[in-house]
Amino acid sequence: MATNRSGAARPNGAPQTKVCKLVLLGESERGVGKSSLVLRFVKGQFKEYQECTIGAAFLTQTVCLDDTTVKYEISDTPGKERYHSIASMYYRGAHAAIVVYDITDEDTFERARNWVRELQRQASPSIVIALAGNKSDLAARRMVEFEEAQAYADENGLLFMETSAKTAMNVNDIFLAIARRPKNEGAAAKSSCCKVI
Ligand code: GTP
Ligand code: MG
């Protein structure tokens, strides 16, 4: 018989449903690709001229993951520095954050580290943080080494992938890895980061 995460039987063996409130953060005047990652994940599309986000955008996507239905409630925030305080409103209450930088722009990696520090200080202590090194299709213009970002992610307990919204590389993977990730890495942690409903 199907059981929920506490081991109790679920009626009719219905699949478990989880809600994952997720926020995308990351700054640049040119755009690191937050909206493009969301567009790729939700609609399977990519736009060469993605308009810059003003305010914030909200999208949902539902996927089946093993025997669980995961509903992502995604807040896509603006990346221009002058909107930092708007973006910061959206991580409160989030189960997970994807902090995005552009592998061709060193400044965006520095800004990503600032976001991680802010999340570690001010977001929920159980928030799952993923770091996305986006625009991996532009590796010929790379300014941030994979190994440097991986070492930083390891030191800070972050999920890390290089992604490309353009080619779709690792885009589904990073969203799915978040839903699979335990709330914290303690030995006793068995529940995933998202809320079971
Ligand atoms: P703001 O909303 O202004 O914060 O930007 P953003 O982080 O949402 O970036 P956006 O998705 O608008 O992308 C900015 C530009 O980068 C657009 O012209 C995209 O087409 C381009 N872009 C996004 N992702 C990729 C990628 O993986 N590869 C390449 N080559 N270009 C990308
Ligand atoms: Mg945007």
mmCIF file of C-alpha atoms and ligand atoms in Angstrom:
data_model
loop_
_atom_site.group_PDB
_atom_site.id
_atom_site.type_symbol
_atom_site.label_atom_id
_atom_site.label_comp_id
_atom_site.label_asym_id
_atom_site.label_seq_id
_atom_site.Cartn_x
_atom_site.Cartn_y
_atom_site.Cartn_z
ATOM 1 C CA MET A 1 0.000 0.000 0.000
ATOM 2 C CA ALA A 2 1.202 3.540 -0.732
ATOM 3 C CA THR A 3 2.347 5.549 2.261
ATOM 4 C CA ASN A 4 3.029 9.191 2.922
ATOM 5 C CA ARG A 5 6.382 10.465 4.172
ATOM 6 C CA SER A 6 5.503 9.719 7.781
ATOM 7 C CA GLY A 7 4.781 6.133 6.768
ATOM 8 C CA ALA A 8 0.974 6.385 7.079
ATOM 9 C CA ALA A 9 -1.205 4.844 4.356
ATOM 10 C CA ARG A 10 -2.615 7.268 1.760
ATOM 11 C CA PRO A 11 -6.221 6.751 0.612
ATOM 12 C CA ASN A 12 -6.581 4.734 -2.631
ATOM 13 C CA GLY A 13 -2.821 4.628 -3.088
ATOM 14 C CA ALA A 14 -3.053 8.183 -4.512
ATOM 15 C CA PRO A 15 0.312 9.709 -5.417
ATOM 16 C CA GLN A 16 1.788 12.102 -2.895
ATOM 17 C CA THR A 17 1.697 15.757 -3.939
ATOM 18 C CA LYS A 18 4.319 18.282 -2.927
ATOM 19 C CA VAL A 19 4.396 22.030 -3.427
ATOM 20 C CA CYS A 20 7.811 23.560 -4.028
ATOM 21 C CA LYS A 21 7.881 27.346 -3.658
ATOM 22 C CA LEU A 22 10.965 28.357 -5.552
ATOM 23 C CA VAL A 23 12.587 31.728 -6.242
ATOM 24 C CA LEU A 24 15.172 32.640 -8.886
ATOM 25 C CA LEU A 25 17.781 35.222 -7.918
ATOM 26 C CA GLY A 26 20.838 36.641 -9.645
ATOM 27 C CA GLU A 27 21.975 40.060 -10.773
ATOM 28 C CA SER A 28 23.334 41.627 -13.880
ATOM 29 C CA GLU A 29 22.600 44.601 -16.081
ATOM 30 C CA ARG A 30 22.551 42.273 -19.113
ATOM 31 C CA GLY A 31 20.584 39.330 -17.666
ATOM 32 C CA VAL A 32 22.032 36.074 -16.359
ATOM 33 C CA GLY A 33 19.125 34.047 -17.771
ATOM 34 C CA LYS A 34 16.680 33.582 -14.865
ATOM 35 C CA SER A 35 13.574 34.123 -16.991
ATOM 36 C CA SER A 36 15.073 32.007 -19.769
ATOM 37 C CA LEU A 37 15.647 29.078 -17.374
ATOM 38 C CA VAL A 38 12.030 29.329 -16.201
ATOM 39 C CA LEU A 39 10.736 29.585 -19.778
ATOM 40 C CA ARG A 40 12.764 26.509 -20.747
ATOM 41 C CA PHE A 41 11.543 24.515 -17.719
ATOM 42 C CA VAL A 42 7.872 25.542 -17.951
ATOM 43 C CA LYS A 43 7.337 25.801 -21.726
ATOM 44 C CA GLY A 44 10.375 24.137 -23.312
ATOM 45 C CA GLN A 45 11.141 27.379 -25.181
ATOM 46 C CA PHE A 46 14.034 29.835 -25.536
ATOM 47 C CA LYS A 47 13.999 33.449 -26.773
ATOM 48 C CA GLU A 48 17.172 35.127 -28.080
ATOM 49 C CA TYR A 49 15.677 38.475 -26.999
ATOM 50 C CA GLN A 50 14.065 37.757 -23.664
ATOM 51 C CA GLU A 51 12.681 40.991 -22.221
ATOM 52 C CA CYS A 52 14.049 42.028 -18.830
ATOM 53 C CA THR A 53 11.817 41.290 -15.861
ATOM 54 C CA ILE A 54 10.109 44.222 -14.142
ATOM 55 C CA GLY A 55 8.539 43.573 -10.738
ATOM 56 C CA ALA A 56 8.362 39.779 -10.687
ATOM 57 C CA ALA A 57 6.795 36.976 -12.734
ATOM 58 C CA PHE A 58 5.005 33.930 -11.351
ATOM 59 C CA LEU A 59 4.761 30.612 -13.147
ATOM 60 C CA THR A 60 3.859 27.072 -12.189
ATOM 61 C CA GLN A 61 4.930 23.707 -13.489
ATOM 62 C CA THR A 62 3.837 20.262 -12.332
ATOM 63 C CA VAL A 63 5.999 17.194 -12.836
ATOM 64 C CA CYS A 64 5.872 13.569 -11.757
ATOM 65 C CA LEU A 65 8.945 12.554 -9.861
ATOM 66 C CA ASP A 66 9.122 8.872 -8.920
ATOM 67 C CA ASP A 67 5.763 8.301 -7.158
ATOM 68 C CA THR A 68 5.271 11.965 -6.272
ATOM 69 C CA THR A 69 3.584 14.863 -8.057
ATOM 70 C CA VAL A 70 5.601 18.037 -7.556
ATOM 71 C CA LYS A 71 3.985 21.406 -8.189
ATOM 72 C CA TYR A 72 6.572 24.153 -8.570
ATOM 73 C CA GLU A 73 5.389 27.671 -7.718
ATOM 74 C CA ILE A 74 8.113 29.793 -9.250
ATOM 75 C CA SER A 75 8.889 33.463 -8.552
ATOM 76 C CA ASP A 76 11.135 34.930 -11.245
ATOM 77 C CA THR A 77 12.657 38.136 -9.868
ATOM 78 C CA PRO A 78 14.231 41.161 -11.625
ATOM 79 C CA GLY A 79 18.030 41.129 -11.753
ATOM 80 C CA LYS A 80 18.865 44.799 -12.122
ATOM 81 C CA GLU A 81 20.647 45.938 -8.987
ATOM 82 C CA ARG A 82 18.143 48.735 -8.361
ATOM 83 C CA TYR A 83 15.448 46.055 -7.879
ATOM 84 C CA HIS A 84 17.448 44.106 -5.270
ATOM 85 C CA SER A 85 14.982 44.925 -2.479
ATOM 86 C CA ILE A 86 12.045 43.699 -4.625
ATOM 87 C CA ALA A 87 13.846 40.438 -5.348
ATOM 88 C CA SER A 88 14.662 39.972 -1.682
ATOM 89 C CA MET A 89 10.945 39.966 -0.753
ATOM 90 C CA TYR A 90 10.412 36.767 -2.709
ATOM 91 C CA TYR A 91 12.740 34.410 -0.872
ATOM 92 C CA ARG A 92 10.780 34.745 2.371
ATOM 93 C CA GLY A 93 8.672 31.629 2.654
ATOM 94 C CA ALA A 94 10.441 29.930 -0.267
ATOM 95 C CA HIS A 95 11.389 26.248 0.049
ATOM 96 C CA ALA A 96 14.181 26.636 -2.479
ATOM 97 C CA ALA A 97 16.185 29.224 -4.387
ATOM 98 C CA ILE A 98 18.120 28.984 -7.631
ATOM 99 C CA VAL A 99 20.889 31.581 -7.606
ATOM 100 C CA VAL A 100 21.958 32.155 -11.200
ATOM 101 C CA TYR A 101 25.180 33.562 -12.629
ATOM 102 C CA ASP A 102 26.475 33.815 -16.178
ATOM 103 C CA ILE A 103 29.658 31.764 -16.751
ATOM 104 C CA THR A 104 30.914 34.467 -19.157
ATOM 105 C CA ASP A 105 30.672 37.257 -16.550
ATOM 106 C CA GLU A 106 32.804 37.137 -13.381
ATOM 107 C CA ASP A 107 30.804 39.960 -11.723
ATOM 108 C CA THR A 108 27.648 37.868 -11.815
ATOM 109 C CA PHE A 109 29.421 35.093 -9.881
ATOM 110 C CA GLU A 110 30.378 37.632 -7.185
ATOM 111 C CA ARG A 111 26.758 38.793 -7.060
ATOM 112 C CA ALA A 112 25.574 35.195 -6.825
ATOM 113 C CA ARG A 113 27.816 34.703 -3.776
ATOM 114 C CA ASN A 114 26.272 37.840 -2.221
ATOM 115 C CA TRP A 115 22.801 36.348 -2.761
ATOM 116 C CA VAL A 116 23.876 33.077 -1.154
ATOM 117 C CA ARG A 117 25.203 34.995 1.879
ATOM 118 C CA GLU A 118 21.939 36.925 2.143
ATOM 119 C CA LEU A 119 19.890 33.717 1.914
ATOM 120 C CA GLN A 120 22.040 32.028 4.555
ATOM 121 C CA ARG A 121 21.444 34.965 6.911
ATOM 122 C CA GLN A 122 17.865 35.896 6.189
ATOM 123 C CA ALA A 123 15.920 33.127 4.457
ATOM 124 C CA SER A 124 14.381 30.107 6.173
ATOM 125 C CA PRO A 125 17.154 27.954 7.695
ATOM 126 C CA SER A 126 15.755 24.941 5.824
ATOM 127 C CA ILE A 127 15.828 26.613 2.384
ATOM 128 C CA VAL A 128 17.535 24.528 -0.309
ATOM 129 C CA ILE A 129 19.912 26.654 -2.363
ATOM 130 C CA ALA A 130 21.012 25.700 -5.857
ATOM 131 C CA LEU A 131 23.677 27.554 -7.833
ATOM 132 C CA ALA A 132 23.245 27.618 -11.610
ATOM 133 C CA GLY A 133 26.179 28.629 -13.839
ATOM 134 C CA ASN A 134 24.061 29.537 -16.864
ATOM 135 C CA LYS A 135 24.986 30.064 -20.563
ATOM 136 C CA SER A 136 27.168 26.940 -20.600
ATOM 137 C CA ASP A 137 26.740 26.944 -24.398
ATOM 138 C CA LEU A 138 29.073 29.999 -24.367
ATOM 139 C CA ALA A 139 31.961 28.038 -22.813
ATOM 140 C CA ALA A 140 34.402 29.553 -25.357
ATOM 141 C CA ARG A 141 33.866 32.903 -23.540
ATOM 142 C CA ARG A 142 33.993 31.381 -20.052
ATOM 143 C CA MET A 143 35.244 33.655 -17.221
ATOM 144 C CA VAL A 144 34.194 31.483 -14.256
ATOM 145 C CA GLU A 145 35.826 28.068 -14.028
ATOM 146 C CA PHE A 146 33.598 25.075 -13.317
ATOM 147 C CA GLU A 147 35.971 23.854 -10.587
ATOM 148 C CA GLU A 148 35.946 27.216 -8.793
ATOM 149 C CA ALA A 149 32.146 27.275 -8.656
ATOM 150 C CA GLN A 150 31.948 23.603 -7.664
ATOM 151 C CA ALA A 151 34.406 24.162 -4.790
ATOM 152 C CA TYR A 152 32.408 27.187 -3.604
ATOM 153 C CA ALA A 153 29.157 25.187 -3.794
ATOM 154 C CA ASP A 154 30.688 22.279 -1.862
ATOM 155 C CA GLU A 155 31.943 24.606 0.882
ATOM 156 C CA ASN A 156 28.475 26.087 1.265
ATOM 157 C CA GLY A 157 26.349 22.948 0.884
ATOM 158 C CA LEU A 158 24.751 24.139 -2.369
ATOM 159 C CA LEU A 159 23.512 22.086 -5.277
ATOM 160 C CA PHE A 160 25.514 23.128 -8.322
ATOM 161 C CA MET A 161 25.085 22.655 -12.056
ATOM 162 C CA GLU A 162 26.138 24.513 -15.152
ATOM 163 C CA THR A 163 23.033 25.055 -17.276
ATOM 164 C CA SER A 164 22.025 26.395 -20.654
ATOM 165 C CA ALA A 165 18.542 27.756 -21.173
ATOM 166 C CA LYS A 166 19.454 27.895 -24.870
ATOM 167 C CA THR A 167 20.330 24.215 -25.355
ATOM 168 C CA ALA A 168 18.267 22.979 -22.334
ATOM 169 C CA MET A 169 21.357 21.381 -20.791
ATOM 170 C CA ASN A 170 20.734 20.549 -17.094
ATOM 171 C CA VAL A 171 17.637 22.764 -16.889
ATOM 172 C CA ASN A 172 15.110 20.062 -15.941
ATOM 173 C CA ASP A 173 17.856 18.381 -13.927
ATOM 174 C CA ILE A 174 18.441 21.333 -11.604
ATOM 175 C CA PHE A 175 14.719 21.794 -10.884
ATOM 176 C CA LEU A 176 14.268 18.058 -10.259
ATOM 177 C CA ALA A 177 17.386 17.837 -8.090
ATOM 178 C CA ILE A 178 15.912 20.551 -5.871
ATOM 179 C CA ALA A 179 12.710 18.577 -5.317
ATOM 180 C CA ARG A 180 14.748 15.483 -4.441
ATOM 181 C CA ARG A 181 17.106 17.311 -2.110
ATOM 182 C CA PRO A 182 16.538 16.804 1.625
ATOM 183 C CA LYS A 183 15.810 19.937 3.662
ATOM 184 C CA ASN A 184 19.192 19.663 5.288
ATOM 185 C CA GLU A 185 22.072 17.274 5.017
ATOM 186 C CA GLY A 186 21.852 15.962 8.583
ATOM 187 C CA ALA A 187 21.831 12.179 8.901
ATOM 188 C CA ALA A 188 18.254 12.202 10.195
ATOM 189 C CA ALA A 189 16.898 14.334 7.323
ATOM 190 C CA LYS A 190 14.635 12.202 5.168
ATOM 191 C CA SER A 191 11.926 14.585 3.962
ATOM 192 C CA SER A 192 12.464 16.574 0.759
ATOM 193 C CA CYS A 193 12.622 20.359 0.691
ATOM 194 C CA CYS A 194 9.070 20.777 -0.580
ATOM 195 C CA LYS A 195 5.831 20.765 1.398
ATOM 196 C CA VAL A 196 3.629 17.675 1.235
ATOM 197 C CA ILE A 197 -0.055 18.542 0.745
HETATM 198 P P1 GTP B 1 16.481 40.170 -15.846
HETATM 199 O O1 GTP B 1 15.027 39.835 -15.902
HETATM 200 O O2 GTP B 1 16.798 41.503 -16.482
HETATM 201 O O3 GTP B 1 17.046 40.042 -14.470
HETATM 202 O O4 GTP B 1 17.293 39.080 -16.766
HETATM 203 P P2 GTP B 1 17.240 37.498 -16.634
HETATM 204 O O5 GTP B 1 18.216 37.047 -15.622
HETATM 205 O O6 GTP B 1 15.839 37.037 -16.484
HETATM 206 O O7 GTP B 1 17.822 37.061 -18.056
HETATM 207 P P3 GTP B 1 16.993 36.685 -19.364
HETATM 208 O O8 GTP B 1 16.371 35.355 -19.212
HETATM 209 O O9 GTP B 1 16.112 37.826 -19.702
HETATM 210 O O10 GTP B 1 18.186 36.521 -20.421
HETATM 211 C C1 GTP B 1 19.037 37.621 -20.758
HETATM 212 C C2 GTP B 1 19.611 37.358 -22.135
HETATM 213 O O11 GTP B 1 20.467 36.224 -22.096
HETATM 214 C C3 GTP B 1 18.531 37.064 -23.207
HETATM 215 O O12 GTP B 1 18.893 37.719 -24.391
HETATM 216 C C4 GTP B 1 18.594 35.566 -23.370
HETATM 217 O O13 GTP B 1 18.266 35.156 -24.668
HETATM 218 C C5 GTP B 1 20.060 35.265 -23.052
HETATM 219 N N1 GTP B 1 20.233 33.928 -22.457
HETATM 220 C C6 GTP B 1 19.592 33.412 -21.388
HETATM 221 N N2 GTP B 1 19.997 32.174 -21.119
HETATM 222 C C7 GTP B 1 20.939 31.879 -22.051
HETATM 223 C C8 GTP B 1 21.757 30.742 -22.317
HETATM 224 O O14 GTP B 1 21.704 29.693 -21.627
HETATM 225 N N3 GTP B 1 22.629 30.819 -23.357
HETATM 226 C C9 GTP B 1 22.739 31.942 -24.132
HETATM 227 N N4 GTP B 1 23.612 31.922 -25.148
HETATM 228 N N5 GTP B 1 21.982 33.041 -23.930
HETATM 229 C C10 GTP B 1 21.100 33.012 -22.894
HETATM 230 MG MG MG B 2 14.102 38.073 -16.148
#
